[in-house]
PDB file of C-alpha atoms in Angstrom:
ATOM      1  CA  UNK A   1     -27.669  58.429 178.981  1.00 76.00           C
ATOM      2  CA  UNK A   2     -29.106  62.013 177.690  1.00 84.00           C
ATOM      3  CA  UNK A   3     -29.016  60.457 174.080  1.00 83.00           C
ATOM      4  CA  UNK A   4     -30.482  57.577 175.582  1.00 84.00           C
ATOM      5  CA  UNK A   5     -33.517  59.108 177.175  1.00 89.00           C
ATOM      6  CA  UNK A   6     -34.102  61.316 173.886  1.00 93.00           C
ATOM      7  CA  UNK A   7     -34.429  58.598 171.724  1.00 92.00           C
ATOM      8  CA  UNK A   8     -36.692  56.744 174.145  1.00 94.00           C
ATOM      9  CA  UNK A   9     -38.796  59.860 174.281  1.00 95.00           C
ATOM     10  CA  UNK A  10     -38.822  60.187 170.632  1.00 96.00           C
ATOM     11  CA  UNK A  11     -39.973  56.784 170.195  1.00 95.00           C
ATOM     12  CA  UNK A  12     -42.745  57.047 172.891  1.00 96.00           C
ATOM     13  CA  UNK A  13     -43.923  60.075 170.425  1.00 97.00           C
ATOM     14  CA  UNK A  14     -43.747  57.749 167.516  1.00 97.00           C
ATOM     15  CA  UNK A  15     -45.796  54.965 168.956  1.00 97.00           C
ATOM     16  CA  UNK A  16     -48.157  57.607 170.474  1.00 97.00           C
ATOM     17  CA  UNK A  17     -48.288  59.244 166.785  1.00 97.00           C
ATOM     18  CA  UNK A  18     -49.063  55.683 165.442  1.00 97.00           C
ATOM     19  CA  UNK A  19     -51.517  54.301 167.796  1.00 97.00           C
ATOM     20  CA  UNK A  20     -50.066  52.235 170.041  1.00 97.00           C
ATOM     21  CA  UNK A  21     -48.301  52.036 173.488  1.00 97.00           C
ATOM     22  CA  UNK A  22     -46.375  50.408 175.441  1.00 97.00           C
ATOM     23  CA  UNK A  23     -47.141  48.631 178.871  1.00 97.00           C
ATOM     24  CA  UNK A  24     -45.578  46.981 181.556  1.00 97.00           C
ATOM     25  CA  UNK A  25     -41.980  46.773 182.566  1.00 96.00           C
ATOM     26  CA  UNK A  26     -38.639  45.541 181.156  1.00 97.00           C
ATOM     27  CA  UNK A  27     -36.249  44.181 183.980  1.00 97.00           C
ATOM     28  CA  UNK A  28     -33.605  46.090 183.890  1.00 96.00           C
ATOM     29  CA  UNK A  29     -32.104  44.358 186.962  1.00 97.00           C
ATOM     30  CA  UNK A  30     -32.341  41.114 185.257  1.00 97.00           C
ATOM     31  CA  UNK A  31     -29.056  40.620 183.596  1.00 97.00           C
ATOM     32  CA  UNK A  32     -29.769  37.211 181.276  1.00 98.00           C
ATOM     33  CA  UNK A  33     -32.625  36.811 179.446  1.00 97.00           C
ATOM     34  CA  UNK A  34     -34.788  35.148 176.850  1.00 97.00           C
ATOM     35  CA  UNK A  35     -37.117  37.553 174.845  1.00 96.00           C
ATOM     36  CA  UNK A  36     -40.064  36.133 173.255  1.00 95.00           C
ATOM     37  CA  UNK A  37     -42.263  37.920 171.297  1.00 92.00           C
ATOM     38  CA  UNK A  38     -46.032  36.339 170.421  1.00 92.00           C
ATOM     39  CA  UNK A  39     -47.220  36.947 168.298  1.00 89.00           C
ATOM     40  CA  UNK A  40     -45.540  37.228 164.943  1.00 87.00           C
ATOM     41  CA  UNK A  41     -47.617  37.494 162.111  1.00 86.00           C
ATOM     42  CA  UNK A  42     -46.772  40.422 160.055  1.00 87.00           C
ATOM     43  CA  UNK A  43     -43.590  42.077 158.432  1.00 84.00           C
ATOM     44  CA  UNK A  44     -44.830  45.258 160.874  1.00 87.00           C
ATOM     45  CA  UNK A  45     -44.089  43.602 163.788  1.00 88.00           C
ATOM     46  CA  UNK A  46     -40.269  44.287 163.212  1.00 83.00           C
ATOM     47  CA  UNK A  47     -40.404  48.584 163.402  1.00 89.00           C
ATOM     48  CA  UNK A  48     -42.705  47.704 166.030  1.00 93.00           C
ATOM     49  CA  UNK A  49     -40.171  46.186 168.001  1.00 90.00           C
ATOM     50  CA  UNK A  50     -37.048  48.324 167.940  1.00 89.00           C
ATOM     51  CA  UNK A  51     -39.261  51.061 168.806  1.00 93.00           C
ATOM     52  CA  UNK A  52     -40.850  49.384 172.494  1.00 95.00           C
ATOM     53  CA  UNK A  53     -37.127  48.585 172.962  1.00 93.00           C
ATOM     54  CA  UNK A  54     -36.161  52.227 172.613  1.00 94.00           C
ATOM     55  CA  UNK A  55     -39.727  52.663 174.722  1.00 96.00           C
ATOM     56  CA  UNK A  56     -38.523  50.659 177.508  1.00 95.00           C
ATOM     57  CA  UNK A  57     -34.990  51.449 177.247  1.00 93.00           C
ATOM     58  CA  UNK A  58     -34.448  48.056 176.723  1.00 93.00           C
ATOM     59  CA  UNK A  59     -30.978  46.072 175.465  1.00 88.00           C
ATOM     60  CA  UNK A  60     -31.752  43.653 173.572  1.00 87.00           C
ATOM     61  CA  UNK A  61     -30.844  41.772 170.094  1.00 90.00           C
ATOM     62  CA  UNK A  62     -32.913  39.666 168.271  1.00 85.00           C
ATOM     63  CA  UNK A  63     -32.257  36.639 166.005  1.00 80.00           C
ATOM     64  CA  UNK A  64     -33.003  36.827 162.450  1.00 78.00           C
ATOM     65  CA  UNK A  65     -32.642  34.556 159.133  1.00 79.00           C
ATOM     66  CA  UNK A  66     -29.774  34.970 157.658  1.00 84.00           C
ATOM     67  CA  UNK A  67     -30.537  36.679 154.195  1.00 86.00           C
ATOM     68  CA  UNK A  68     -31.930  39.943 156.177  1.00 86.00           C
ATOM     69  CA  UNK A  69     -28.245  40.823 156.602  1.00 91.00           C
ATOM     70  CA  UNK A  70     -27.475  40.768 152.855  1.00 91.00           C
ATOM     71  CA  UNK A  71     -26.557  43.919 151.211  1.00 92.00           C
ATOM     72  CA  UNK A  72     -27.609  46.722 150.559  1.00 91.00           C
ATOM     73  CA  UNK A  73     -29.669  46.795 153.696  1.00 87.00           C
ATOM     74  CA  UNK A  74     -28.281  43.967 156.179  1.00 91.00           C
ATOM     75  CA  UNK A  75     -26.230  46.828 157.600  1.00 90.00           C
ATOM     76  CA  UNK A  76     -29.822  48.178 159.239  1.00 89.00           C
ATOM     77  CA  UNK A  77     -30.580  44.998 161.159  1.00 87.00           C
ATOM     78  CA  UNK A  78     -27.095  44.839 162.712  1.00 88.00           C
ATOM     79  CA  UNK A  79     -27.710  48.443 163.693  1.00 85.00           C
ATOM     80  CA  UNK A  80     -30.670  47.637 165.297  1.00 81.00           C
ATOM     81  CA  UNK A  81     -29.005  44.655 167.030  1.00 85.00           C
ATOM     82  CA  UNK A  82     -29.433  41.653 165.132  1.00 87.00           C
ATOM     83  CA  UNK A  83     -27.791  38.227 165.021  1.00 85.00           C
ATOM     84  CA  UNK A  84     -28.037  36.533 161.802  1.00 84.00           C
ATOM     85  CA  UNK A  85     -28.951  32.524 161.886  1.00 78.00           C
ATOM     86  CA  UNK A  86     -28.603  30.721 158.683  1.00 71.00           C
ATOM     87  CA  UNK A  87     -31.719  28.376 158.747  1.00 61.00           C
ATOM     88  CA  UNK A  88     -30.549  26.360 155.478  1.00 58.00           C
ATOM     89  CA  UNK A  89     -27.759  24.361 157.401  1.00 56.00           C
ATOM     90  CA  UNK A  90     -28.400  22.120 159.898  1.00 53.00           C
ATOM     91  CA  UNK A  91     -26.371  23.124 163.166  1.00 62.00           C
ATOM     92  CA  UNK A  92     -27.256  23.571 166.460  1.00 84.00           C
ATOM     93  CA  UNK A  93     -28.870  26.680 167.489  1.00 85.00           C
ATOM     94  CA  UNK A  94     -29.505  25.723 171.103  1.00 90.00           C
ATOM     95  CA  UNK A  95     -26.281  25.019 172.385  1.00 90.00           C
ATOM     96  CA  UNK A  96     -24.471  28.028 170.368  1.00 87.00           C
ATOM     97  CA  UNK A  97     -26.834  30.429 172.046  1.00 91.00           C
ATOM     98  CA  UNK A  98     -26.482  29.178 175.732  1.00 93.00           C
ATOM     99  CA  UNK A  99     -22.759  29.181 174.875  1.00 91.00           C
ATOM    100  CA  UNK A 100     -23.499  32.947 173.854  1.00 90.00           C
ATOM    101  CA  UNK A 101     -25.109  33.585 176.777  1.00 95.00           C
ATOM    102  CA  UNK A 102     -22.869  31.681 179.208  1.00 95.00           C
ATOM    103  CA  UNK A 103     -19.714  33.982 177.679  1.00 94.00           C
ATOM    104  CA  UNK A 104     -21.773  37.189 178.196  1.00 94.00           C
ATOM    105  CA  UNK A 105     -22.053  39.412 181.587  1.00 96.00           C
ATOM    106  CA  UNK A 106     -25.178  40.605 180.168  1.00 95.00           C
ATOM    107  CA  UNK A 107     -27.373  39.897 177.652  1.00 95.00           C
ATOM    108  CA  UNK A 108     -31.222  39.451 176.456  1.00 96.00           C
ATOM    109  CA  UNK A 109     -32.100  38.360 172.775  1.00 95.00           C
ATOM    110  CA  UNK A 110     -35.479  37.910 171.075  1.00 92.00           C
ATOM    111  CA  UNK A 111     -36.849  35.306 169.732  1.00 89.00           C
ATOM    112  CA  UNK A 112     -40.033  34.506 167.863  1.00 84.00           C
ATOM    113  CA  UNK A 113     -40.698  31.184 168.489  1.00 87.00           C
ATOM    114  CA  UNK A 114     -43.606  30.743 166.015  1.00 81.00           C
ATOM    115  CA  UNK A 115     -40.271  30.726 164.096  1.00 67.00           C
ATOM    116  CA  UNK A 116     -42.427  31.985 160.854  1.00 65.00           C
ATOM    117  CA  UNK A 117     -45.629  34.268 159.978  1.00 61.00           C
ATOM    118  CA  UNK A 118     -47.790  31.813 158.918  1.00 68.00           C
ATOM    119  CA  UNK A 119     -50.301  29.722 161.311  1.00 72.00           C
ATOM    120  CA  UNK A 120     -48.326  26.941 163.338  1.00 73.00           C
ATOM    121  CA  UNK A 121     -49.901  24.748 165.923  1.00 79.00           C
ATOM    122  CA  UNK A 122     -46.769  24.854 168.269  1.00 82.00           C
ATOM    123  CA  UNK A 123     -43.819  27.161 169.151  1.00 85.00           C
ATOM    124  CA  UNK A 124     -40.195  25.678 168.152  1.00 86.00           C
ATOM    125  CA  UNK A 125     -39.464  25.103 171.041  1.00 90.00           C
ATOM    126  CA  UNK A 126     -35.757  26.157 171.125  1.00 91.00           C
ATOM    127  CA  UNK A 127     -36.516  29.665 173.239  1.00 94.00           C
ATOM    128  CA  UNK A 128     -37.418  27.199 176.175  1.00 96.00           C
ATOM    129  CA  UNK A 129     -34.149  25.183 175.998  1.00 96.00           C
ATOM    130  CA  UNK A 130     -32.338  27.769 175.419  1.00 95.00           C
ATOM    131  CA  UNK A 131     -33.409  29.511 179.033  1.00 97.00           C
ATOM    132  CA  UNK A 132     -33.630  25.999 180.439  1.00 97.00           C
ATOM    133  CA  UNK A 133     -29.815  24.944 179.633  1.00 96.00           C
ATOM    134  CA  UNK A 134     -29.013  28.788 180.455  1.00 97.00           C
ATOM    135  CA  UNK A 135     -30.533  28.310 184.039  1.00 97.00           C
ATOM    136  CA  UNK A 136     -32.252  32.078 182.806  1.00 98.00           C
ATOM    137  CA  UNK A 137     -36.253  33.086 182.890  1.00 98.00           C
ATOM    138  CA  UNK A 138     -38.213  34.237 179.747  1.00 98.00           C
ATOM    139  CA  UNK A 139     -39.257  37.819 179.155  1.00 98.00           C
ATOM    140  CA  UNK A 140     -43.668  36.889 177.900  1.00 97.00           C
ATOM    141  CA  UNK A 141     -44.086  39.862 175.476  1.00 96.00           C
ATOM    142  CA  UNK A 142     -47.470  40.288 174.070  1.00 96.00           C
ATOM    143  CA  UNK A 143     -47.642  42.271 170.387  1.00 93.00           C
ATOM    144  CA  UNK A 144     -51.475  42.630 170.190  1.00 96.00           C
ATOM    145  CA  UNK A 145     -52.922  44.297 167.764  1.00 95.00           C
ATOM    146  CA  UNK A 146     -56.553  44.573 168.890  1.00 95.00           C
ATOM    147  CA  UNK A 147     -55.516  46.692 171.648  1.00 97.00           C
ATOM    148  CA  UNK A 148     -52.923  48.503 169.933  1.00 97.00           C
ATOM    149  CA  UNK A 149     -50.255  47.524 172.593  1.00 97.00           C
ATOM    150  CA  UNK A 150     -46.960  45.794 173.352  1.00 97.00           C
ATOM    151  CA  UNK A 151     -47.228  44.424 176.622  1.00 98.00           C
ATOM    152  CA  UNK A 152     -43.769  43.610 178.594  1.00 97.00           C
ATOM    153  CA  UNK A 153     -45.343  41.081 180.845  1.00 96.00           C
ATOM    154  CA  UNK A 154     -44.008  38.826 183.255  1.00 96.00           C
ATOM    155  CA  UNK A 155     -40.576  37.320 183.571  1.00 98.00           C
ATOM    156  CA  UNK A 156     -41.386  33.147 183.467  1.00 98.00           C
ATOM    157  CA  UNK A 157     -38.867  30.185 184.480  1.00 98.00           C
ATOM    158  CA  UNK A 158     -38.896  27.381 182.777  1.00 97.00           C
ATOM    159  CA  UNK A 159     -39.166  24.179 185.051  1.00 97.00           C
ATOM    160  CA  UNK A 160     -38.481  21.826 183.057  1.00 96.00           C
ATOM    161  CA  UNK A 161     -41.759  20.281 182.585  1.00 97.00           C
ATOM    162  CA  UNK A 162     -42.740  21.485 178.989  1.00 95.00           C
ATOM    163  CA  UNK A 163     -45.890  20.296 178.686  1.00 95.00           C
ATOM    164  CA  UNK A 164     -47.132  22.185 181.805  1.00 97.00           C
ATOM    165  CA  UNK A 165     -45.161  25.333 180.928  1.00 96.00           C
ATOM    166  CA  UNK A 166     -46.830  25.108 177.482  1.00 93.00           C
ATOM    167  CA  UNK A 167     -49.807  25.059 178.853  1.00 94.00           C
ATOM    168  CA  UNK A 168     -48.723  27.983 180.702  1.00 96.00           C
ATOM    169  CA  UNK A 169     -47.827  29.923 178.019  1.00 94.00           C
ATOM    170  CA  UNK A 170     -50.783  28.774 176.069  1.00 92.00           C
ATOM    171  CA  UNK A 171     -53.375  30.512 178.260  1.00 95.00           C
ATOM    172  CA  UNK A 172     -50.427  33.840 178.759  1.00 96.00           C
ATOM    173  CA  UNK A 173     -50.648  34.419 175.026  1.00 94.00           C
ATOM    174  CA  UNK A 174     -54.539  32.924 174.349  1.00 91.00           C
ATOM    175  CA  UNK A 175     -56.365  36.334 174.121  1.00 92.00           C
ATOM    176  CA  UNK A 176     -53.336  38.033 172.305  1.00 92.00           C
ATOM    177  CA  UNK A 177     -54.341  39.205 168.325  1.00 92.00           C
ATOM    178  CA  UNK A 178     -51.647  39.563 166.354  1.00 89.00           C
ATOM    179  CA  UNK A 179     -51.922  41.595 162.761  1.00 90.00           C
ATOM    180  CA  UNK A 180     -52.746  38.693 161.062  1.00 86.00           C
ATOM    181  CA  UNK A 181     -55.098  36.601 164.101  1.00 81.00           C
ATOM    182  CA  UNK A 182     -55.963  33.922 162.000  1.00 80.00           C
ATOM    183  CA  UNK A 183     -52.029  32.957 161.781  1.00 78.00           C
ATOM    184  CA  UNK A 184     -51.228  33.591 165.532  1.00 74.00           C
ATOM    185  CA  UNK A 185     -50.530  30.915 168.037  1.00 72.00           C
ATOM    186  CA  UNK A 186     -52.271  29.343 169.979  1.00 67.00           C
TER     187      UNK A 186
END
């Protein structure tokens, strides 16, 4: 816990030396959860990450393609809690992560479902099915870089209806400017 706390103050320092902060609340009580971060745009939207986490004092992995975990650095994005996906076969990601999540007491993993940095039109959708099949709610985190801020916003359920949650989320995210703006969703 002390080590905890330490490194959550040190990384308050380092946002606060960089610029930015760090708003809302993570859920702590919440012990299943989808993470989705929007949006992704840039490279520096990774240390930006791990540090809110630390901010927040937040558990939670992230999913990331699979050559990230080569050598000689893969060893850095395990440390920092990621789960390596290989994109280049064609299996399916939905039902091994509610599987994941159905075998876990506890667990919360990130997701970028703009599932690239360049412009896209719509968000994979797999985020929402995974939380759907789960029976968990979403964690809306906002990375926007006007503002300088990572916003832990609300915790969303998915109904079922995706075209009225994606309108939803749509509107959530549709002042959000991301590095990059011209390549953010929506």
């Amino acid at each position: 816990r002390k080590f905890s706390a330490m490194l959550s103050a040190f990384s308050s320092f380092i946002m606060w030396l960089i610029g930015w902060k760090v708003t809302g609340r993570y859920p702590h009580e919440i012990k299943k959860l989808v993470v989705i971060a929007i949006p992704h745009t840039s490279n520096w939207d990774f240390p930006l990450g791990p540090l809110s986490r630390s901010v927040m004092k937040a558990k939670f992995k992230f999913v990331g393609k699979a050559s990230l975990f080569d050598p000689p650095f893969g060893f850095i994005f395990r440390w920092f809690g990621g789960i390596p996906v290989d994109r280049s076969r064609s299996n399916n990601f939905v039902d091994a992560m509610v599987d994941m999540y159905r075998n876990a007491d506890q667990l919360a993993v990130t997701l970028a479902p703009e599932g690239t940095r360049q412009k896209v039109e719509k968000l994979k959708p797999g985020y929402y099915y995974i939380a759907l099949k789960a029976g968990i709610p979403i964690l809306l985190i906002k990375f926007d870089y006007s503002k300088k801020e990572i916003d832990f916003g609300e915790v969303f359920w998915p109904t079922g209806d995706i075209d009225r949650d994606m309108d939803y989320l749509r509107d959530y995210y549709r002042h959000v400017k991301g590095k990059n703006p011209d390549q953010g969703w929506p």
